Each structure stands twice: as C-alpha cells, then as structure tokens.
Amino acid sequence: MIRQLMAQSPLLLFPIVGLLIFVGVFTLVVARVFRHKADEFDAMARIPLGEDDGASRAAPSTALEGAAHAASRPALEKGR
Amino acid sequence: MATESRDQAAPALEAKRIVYNDSIVRWFIGASVLFGVVAMLVGVIIALQLAVWQANLHPILTFGRLRPLHTNAAIFAFVGNMIFAGMYYSTQRLVKARLASDLLAKIHFWGWQLIIVSAAVTLPLGFTTGKEYAELEWPIDLAIAVIWVVFAINFFWTLWNRREKHLYVAIWFYIATIVTVAVLHIVNSLEIPVSILKSYSIYGGAKDALIQWWYGHNAVAFFLTTPVLGIMYYFVPKASGRPVYSYRLSVVHFWALVFLYIWAGPHHLLNSSLPNWAQTLGMIFSIMLWAPSWGGMINGLLTLRGAWDKLREDPVLKFLAAGVTFYGMATFEGPLLSIKSVNGLAHYTDWIIGHVHSGALGWNGFMAAGMFYYLVPRLWGTQLHSKRAADLHFWIGTIGILLYMVSMWVAGVTQGMMWRAQNPEGGLLYPNFVETLMALRPMYWTRIVGGTLFLVGQLMMAWNLFMTAKAGKAVDGEAEVLIEKDAEPVVPWTSLIFGRPVLLAAVTTAIMLLAGLRSEIASFTMVLLTAIVGGVGAYFLQLAREKGKPTWHSLLEGRPLLFTVLTVLAVLVGGVVEIVPSLLVEQTAATGIEAKPYRPLELSGRDIYLREGCYTCHSQMIRPFRFETARYGEASTLDDSRYDHPFQWGSKRTGPDLAREGGKYPNLWHYKHMVDPRQISPGSNMPPYAQLATAKNDAASIPDKMRAMRAVGVPYTPEEIGTGAQDAKSHADEIVADLKANGVDVAPDTEIVALISFLQRLGRGPQPPASGGKAPAVSTLTP
C-alpha cells in the first residue's frame, strides 16, 4: 500500500515524515503534560490573576503575593 | 521536605515599583475602534454594490478595488491594532515589567498607522499585487517587515526584562504570532519590482497558489487566531476572576495548534489542478485541526465554570463568551468545508464568505469588544459610561452576525446547487450564470441588514468608549514587584536543548526518518520499533526524574528565546513539508510543454485585470466536475497558469470562471460587456468599465514588465523584449480592426483593447494574427 501511495509522487515523503514528526512531538507533549497532576500547574494558571488592573485598582499586596509566590518556586534563572 | 530546604535557600528580595506603559495600549485601542468602523463601513458598501450595481459610484470605488480595502482594513487595521493593544497590555502584566522601549512602541504605532493609510490610498488607486490578503505593493511590504521587526524587538526585550520567570500560556501564543507572521509575510511577499508601485510575485501558477494559500490560511491562523487566543487566555480569567480551566490542556492546545495549523493551507485549493496528494494532505490536516481548536474553545468556555451567572450582568463576559463560542462554530465549520466533497459544493460560493465572517465578526469582533469594554474603564480610571448600551451592542451585534451567516449559508448552498443542477437530458439546468446570481438577491439584501446592524453596534461601542474615556482620566497601571538579589544559578541552555526529552524525541524521529527514506513507513516493524523506543525512553525519563525539581517543559517556559526557537521549528516543519514540494512540483507534476508566455499586449491587459481586482469575483480554475466542464470547458491544468505571476485562480465566483474565456465570444462581445455589462448580460451586478475605452494603456512600461517577468522565470527572449512594444501595437491594431469591422471605433492604445487581448488569450495559446493583420508570427514569441 505504501509503495502505491509513494508512486503518486516521491514528494509524498515530505508530508509523511512531517506527519510522523508531529505525531511524535504531540505524543511526547501529551505524555509529559498529563504525567503531572493538574494542581501542579495551579500557580502558573493563576499568573494573570495576581496583578493589578490599573492605577485605579492597583493592589500592590496582590502583586507582592504573586511575586513572593513566584519566588517560592524553584528558581529557574537569575531574575531579569 | 523540599519546601524547607528551599526556605533556607530563599533568595534576598528587593521591592520595586513599576509603572506600565498603558498609553500605547490606549492609542492602539483608539486606532482599532476607528479603523473597525471604517472596515465595516466599507464592508457594508461593497455588500450594497453586490446587490445594486449602481453603488459602484466611481472607477476607483468599484467592488474590485474596495473589496481588498475592506479585507485589509478588517484584518490589519481593526484586528491588527486590537491585538497590539491586547498584547502590550497583558504582556507587561504577565511578565511584570514595563514595556522595554517607549520609543519603539511609538514607532510601532505610528508606523503601523502609516501602513494602513498607505493601503487605504493605494488600493482604491489600483496599486495591487493581485494576491488576496497580500495586495499591498512592495514598498508597503517592506515597511510592514520593518515595523514588525520593531514590534518583535520591543516584545522580546520586554520578556528579557521580566520579573515573572514563568511565561504564561498567553505569551506563548504571542511568540508564535510574532515569529510566524514574520516568516509568512517574507516568504509570500517575495516579488520583483517593475516600478515604484508595481511588482510581480517571484512565484507563478501552482507554486504561487500553494504559497499564497499557505500564507492566506496562516494569516487567519497566526494573525486572527493565535494572538486572540492569547488574549482569551488572559482576559477571560481576568474578567471572570478564575484561572484558566485546564493549564495542562493549554499546553497541549498550544503545541498541537502551532504544529497543525501551518499545514492546512491547501484546503483552499481543493478540486483544483494541484496534485491530488497535496489536496488530501490539506484536507486531513484541516480535519485534525478540529481537535486543538475545540480544545482551546472548551478551555476558554469552561474557565467560566461557576461564574455563568456573571454572564447576565457583565457585558465584558457576554462578549468574551460569545466570541469564544463563535470561534468554536467557525472552527467546526472550517474542517467541514475542507472535506473535498463538501468543498465541491461550497467553494467559490457565498458559504465561504459566511464562514469567514462568523470568525471575523463573531470571534475577532466580539473578542475585541469584550477586551475594549474591559480595558477602557481601567485605562481611564472610571466606570463604563453605559452598561445598557454595551448590552444593546451585544444583542444588535449577535443578530447582525446571525443574519449575515445564515443568509450567506443559504446563498452559498443555493448557488452551489444551482451550478450543478442538471435537466433530465443531462445538461445544465441553469446554463446562464446570471440566473444563479439573481437567485441570491434576497440573501444579499439580508446580508446588508446583518452587516449594517453589526456596524451600528460598532458605532455604539465607539461612542460608549469615547464617553467613558471623556469622563475619566488616563491612568497607567502600577505594580510593586519583588526582585531576587541573589538568585540561584541559571540552568544552562545546553541542558535544555540537549535535554533528555529532546534527545528521546530526536531518536524516535530519526527512526521514523530512516523509515521514511526507505519508503517503508507503514512497515509494522518500524512503527513497533519507534513505539518501543519512545515508550521505554519515556518510562526511563520518568524514573530518572528527581522529585521536587522542575520539569523540562517548566524550565523551557522560563526561557523565551529557546521557546521561540522551538516554536519556529514547529512552524517550519509544516511550512517546509508544504513549500518544498510546491517548489518541486513543476518538475514532477506539470508536463509543461504546451505553455507559452503571454504576448506583450496580453501581459499589459493582465495588469489591468489585476488592477481592477477582477479576481475578487472571477476564478480562473475549472474544477474536474462534469457540471463545471459543461459550463466552462475542459478542466484546468497546471500548464494553464504556469506563467501567471501571480496566479489568478481566485476564491469566489460572483461572476463566471474565466479560465477558458479565450475565443468563447468575439471581441465585440467583450467590448460591449465591459462598457455596459447589462446590455450583454441582463441582471449582472458587474460594475461598468466604460472608462477603459478611453483610458490610455501604459504601453511604455511593457519592456520593463517583460524584463521583470523574465527575471522570475518566464522565458521571454531579449529579442522579444526588444520588440515587445511594437508587437503590442500590432496586436492592438488587429483587435481594433476587428471591432471597427463590427461598427465600434476605439483607439488602439486604450486599456480596453489590452484587456480584451488578455481575456481572448485565457485558456488557449497565442492566436495567429487575423488575415491581413500585421502582427509578427506567433512563433517569435514562443520559447
């Protein structure tokens, strides 16, 4: 079957290999993501909620909390 | 516990107050609202022109010239300014850093507005490349590239300055947008200039078709979708006060969407003369797109879980929830339309127009409205001027979209069915194309009502936002952030690039590549081997993982540069596998012995065809269906458009296909049809082009045009270029003599003569001169 398919055009190699690369990466991403429990991502999911909406609603304490929360996680690199 | 050890090693923190650059956000919002009104107003005008031809008031305001203005204004001016506002606002807050450069932001803003104004001037004046959604001529293309780079520098510089280490999912979508749009724009806009505002695409025929729709499709993907998804991931949680439903799903959503979207371009070319396998590829990937699109849509909607009651009260949430719902509808419909048999019915009809507008008005328009109603009160430190007006806008807009979509569905299915309807003898039941157009009139009027309602809603929003801003005072957001003075050492980039998951992916990919090279991909052994290596590798990775340490992906999310590189790779895989075959397709798929370049006058006439935007209503691609070949002639081949720079296959038939128009009617028919379409074709909605009968054709530029064409691979010889002007003149004399013999006096140097010569050439080779004609032998113009 594969030979019949390739007989249509040798260029079919490109999309087929590309498809396999996609399937490989996709499987890897899904496997890696779902190996972790959902609550392990809670801190990341809350990033938008932990800062101010503007001067009129500035809530430094929230931002401080957010920053402190970030700092409590394992440092990934120097803060810049 | 790991927490204790971290507590002991907690870095010293220093508090710092930052003020966000929100003035740039205010400017972009203003521009988006203003250009949104313009884009929608032009939309209503061109909708009216389709229902009432008299609405083509002036030669520079015809449908063919205004339609590109409408699409460019909607995409790049309305949505463009909206996404810049959303990206600048949310990025600063998500990374807890002020925009890196206020100057670059200003250059970005004013540069972008200058580009928009240039488009608004040049498109009605007829300066166009003739490539849908990429009509702007080369100097403006260059300006777009420069301004995009300015934007990218400022964005990545801001990421560099960030105080929040983790890059939230919205930022990933912004990164994908910035890098992919750059790639798409550059590749698709490669062109050879003829003059300051005229160029030819370096690609021709099927190559150009593939690259153009790779661009066109992904302009939808990475300009109208990914940045707005990023905005969804930021503003829906903000407005509802809840974190995103599933962060894990957002990770999968991102990678799947970025990987898959880029492949689906060929679904715009189904049932064309493109090789069958390329069409099937586009179809399959489009159907696969269902999954990530709906994954994202569900993730957005379920973020509102437990907050559904707020929908009743909060106009912001109403717009955002409806916008995400329209995204779900549009991304359900898209793959459906990509199924070849469905596409056979829907393509070239108004169904596609309805589909596009469910996305543009429902998804982009409503997400923009939700974001603006959220932002403007905050950016001016006040309350929304009128919540009732915002509610009314929501309902008027929703009814407008529904009227638009439903009328276009009905129009599309009606016309598609009429085109293919057969009489008992097996012939076409509606052989006259105009019959199928006149049947759509009521739907065209319904669309005008729907579009006008949406425009009214947009005007109400503009008023409401203006009054809100007037009542308040511009304020910039502030935040106090903590900076680590002595942070832990940075994880070296090599350990990420050469991390175990990457190596495992590389090994499994290598096995698959090996299988591919041996053409035995389907071999059970190879698939099994790949699965075993991947599975066992993943298992050992799990075992080797140190508890409490960050995962590879979470490390990656803290490294924007690496993240960008990997995103580019994901995008390029799809791009390369689609584009490389398209560049090679000529050698493998086209037989290419019959194609002959256009004669000089025909080339000149073709530029008039491009200038007037004829491709917005006429296709040049006869599909291999019986009902198409019965109406238009033999199905199109790759050879037919081999020397078309750019290709003109088109995407919509408000008028009939013209691929085999040559020789179908006498010159007199074309002349009269051009001057007064309804004299020849009662009921037609084509604008009159009487002005072409007096406008002088630009014959002086013919040699330059031929030279440019030669530069992109059209086999004109230097001799042919040298005698080009003379050949054009004798060709014109021939047509004029024929017209004169039929009672029409027209000067040979007029545009209408050049256009007729082009139309008479379509679908056939160069014609021998009429008896007594003085045109040089055709063979002198063949390679």
Short mmCIF file of C-alpha atoms in Angstrom, two decimals, chain A residues 2-3 6 8-9 11-22 25-26 28-30 32-38 41 44-58 60 63-64 67 70-80, chain B residues 6 20 89 93-94 160-162 164-166 168 234 237-238 242-243 247-248 251-252 256 259-260 263 277 281 285 288 374 378 476-478 480 482 485 487 490-491 501 509 512-513 516 519-521 542 545 551-552 555 558-559 577 580-581 584 588:
data_model
loop_
_atom_site.label_atom_id
_atom_site.label_comp_id
_atom_site.label_asym_id
_atom_site.label_seq_id
_atom_site.Cartn_x
_atom_site.Cartn_y
_atom_site.Cartn_z
CA ILE A 2 2.76 2.39 0.97
CA ARG A 3 4.50 1.77 -2.35
CA MET A 6 4.50 6.82 -2.89
CA GLN A 8 1.78 9.09 -6.80
CA SER A 9 4.71 11.36 -6.11
CA LEU A 11 7.38 14.29 -2.79
CA LEU A 12 4.91 12.49 -0.56
CA LEU A 13 7.88 11.67 1.59
CA PHE A 14 7.89 15.22 2.98
CA PRO A 15 4.38 15.30 4.38
CA ILE A 16 4.57 11.74 5.67
CA VAL A 17 7.79 12.36 7.55
CA GLY A 18 6.39 15.69 8.76
CA LEU A 19 3.27 13.95 9.96
CA LEU A 20 5.33 11.42 11.87
CA ILE A 21 7.37 14.20 13.47
CA PHE A 22 4.16 15.88 14.54
CA VAL A 25 6.12 15.50 19.36
CA PHE A 26 2.41 15.58 20.11
CA LEU A 28 5.56 13.47 23.91
CA VAL A 29 3.86 16.73 24.91
CA VAL A 30 0.66 14.97 25.93
CA ARG A 32 4.72 14.84 29.68
CA VAL A 33 1.86 17.19 30.50
CA PHE A 34 -0.52 14.58 31.78
CA ARG A 35 2.11 12.87 33.90
CA HIS A 36 1.70 15.81 36.24
CA LYS A 37 -1.33 16.45 38.37
CA ALA A 38 -3.49 19.42 37.45
CA PHE A 41 0.03 23.88 37.36
CA MET A 44 1.07 29.12 36.58
CA ALA A 45 -2.64 29.26 35.82
CA ARG A 46 -3.06 32.00 38.42
CA ILE A 47 -0.43 34.33 36.98
CA PRO A 48 -2.96 36.65 35.29
CA LEU A 49 -4.98 36.94 38.49
CA GLY A 50 -2.11 38.04 40.67
CA GLU A 51 -1.56 41.60 39.48
CA ASP A 52 -3.27 44.95 39.26
CA ASP A 53 -5.73 46.19 36.68
CA GLY A 54 -4.54 49.76 36.58
CA ALA A 55 -3.78 52.62 38.89
CA SER A 56 -7.37 52.95 39.93
CA ARG A 57 -7.38 49.41 41.16
CA ALA A 58 -3.72 48.99 41.96
CA PRO A 60 0.31 46.06 45.45
CA ALA A 63 1.35 41.78 43.27
CA LEU A 64 3.61 41.17 46.23
CA ALA A 67 5.94 37.81 43.29
CA ALA A 70 6.91 33.06 42.14
CA ALA A 71 9.99 33.40 44.30
CA SER A 72 8.94 30.43 46.40
CA ARG A 73 9.08 28.21 43.34
CA PRO A 74 12.43 26.74 42.35
CA ALA A 75 14.40 29.50 40.69
CA LEU A 76 14.91 28.83 37.03
CA GLU A 77 17.37 31.56 36.30
CA LYS A 78 18.57 34.87 37.55
CA GLY A 79 15.75 37.40 37.76
CA ARG A 80 15.81 39.57 34.71
CA ARG B 6 14.02 25.98 49.64
CA TYR B 20 3.26 50.10 32.95
CA TYR B 89 -1.41 45.38 27.99
CA ARG B 93 1.39 42.50 33.45
CA LEU B 94 2.11 38.83 32.82
CA TRP B 160 14.13 39.75 28.71
CA ASN B 161 13.39 42.35 31.41
CA ARG B 162 10.68 40.27 33.02
CA GLU B 164 7.92 36.78 36.43
CA LYS B 165 10.06 33.87 35.39
CA HIS B 166 7.34 31.62 34.11
CA TYR B 168 2.17 32.28 30.95
CA TYR B 234 -5.54 36.42 29.67
CA PRO B 237 -9.63 34.58 33.52
CA LYS B 238 -9.31 38.28 34.40
CA ARG B 242 -10.92 32.49 37.78
CA PRO B 243 -7.83 30.75 36.49
CA TYR B 247 -3.47 24.69 32.21
CA ARG B 248 -2.41 21.24 31.03
CA VAL B 251 -0.02 23.34 26.84
CA VAL B 252 -1.36 20.64 24.53
CA ALA B 256 -0.97 20.99 18.63
CA PHE B 259 2.11 22.32 14.62
CA LEU B 260 -1.10 21.62 12.73
CA TRP B 263 -0.25 22.57 7.14
CA TRP B 277 -1.91 14.17 -2.72
CA LEU B 281 -2.83 16.45 2.84
CA PHE B 285 -4.70 18.29 8.50
CA MET B 288 -7.18 17.17 12.54
CA TYR B 374 -12.83 45.61 30.00
CA ARG B 378 -9.50 50.67 33.71
CA ASP B 476 -1.20 53.92 33.90
CA GLY B 477 -1.23 50.67 35.83
CA GLU B 478 1.33 50.22 38.56
CA GLU B 480 5.09 46.54 43.16
CA LEU B 482 9.93 41.73 44.23
CA LYS B 485 19.01 39.90 44.54
CA ALA B 487 19.07 34.14 42.51
CA VAL B 490 20.71 29.79 35.61
CA VAL B 491 20.12 26.40 34.05
CA PRO B 501 13.13 14.56 26.32
CA THR B 509 12.26 10.99 14.87
CA MET B 512 10.93 7.48 11.59
CA LEU B 513 13.05 9.43 9.13
CA GLY B 516 10.66 7.36 5.52
CA SER B 519 9.77 4.16 1.94
CA GLU B 520 8.62 1.63 4.46
CA ILE B 521 6.93 3.91 6.89
CA GLN B 542 10.04 9.20 34.45
CA ARG B 545 13.17 12.42 37.26
CA THR B 551 10.28 19.59 34.70
CA TRP B 552 11.92 20.16 31.36
CA LEU B 555 12.19 25.11 32.59
CA GLY B 558 11.06 30.27 31.64
CA ARG B 559 13.31 30.66 28.59
CA VAL B 577 6.86 19.98 4.02
CA VAL B 580 9.38 22.32 -0.68
CA PRO B 581 7.05 20.05 -2.66
CA LEU B 584 9.50 20.96 -6.84
CA THR B 588 7.20 16.34 -11.18
#
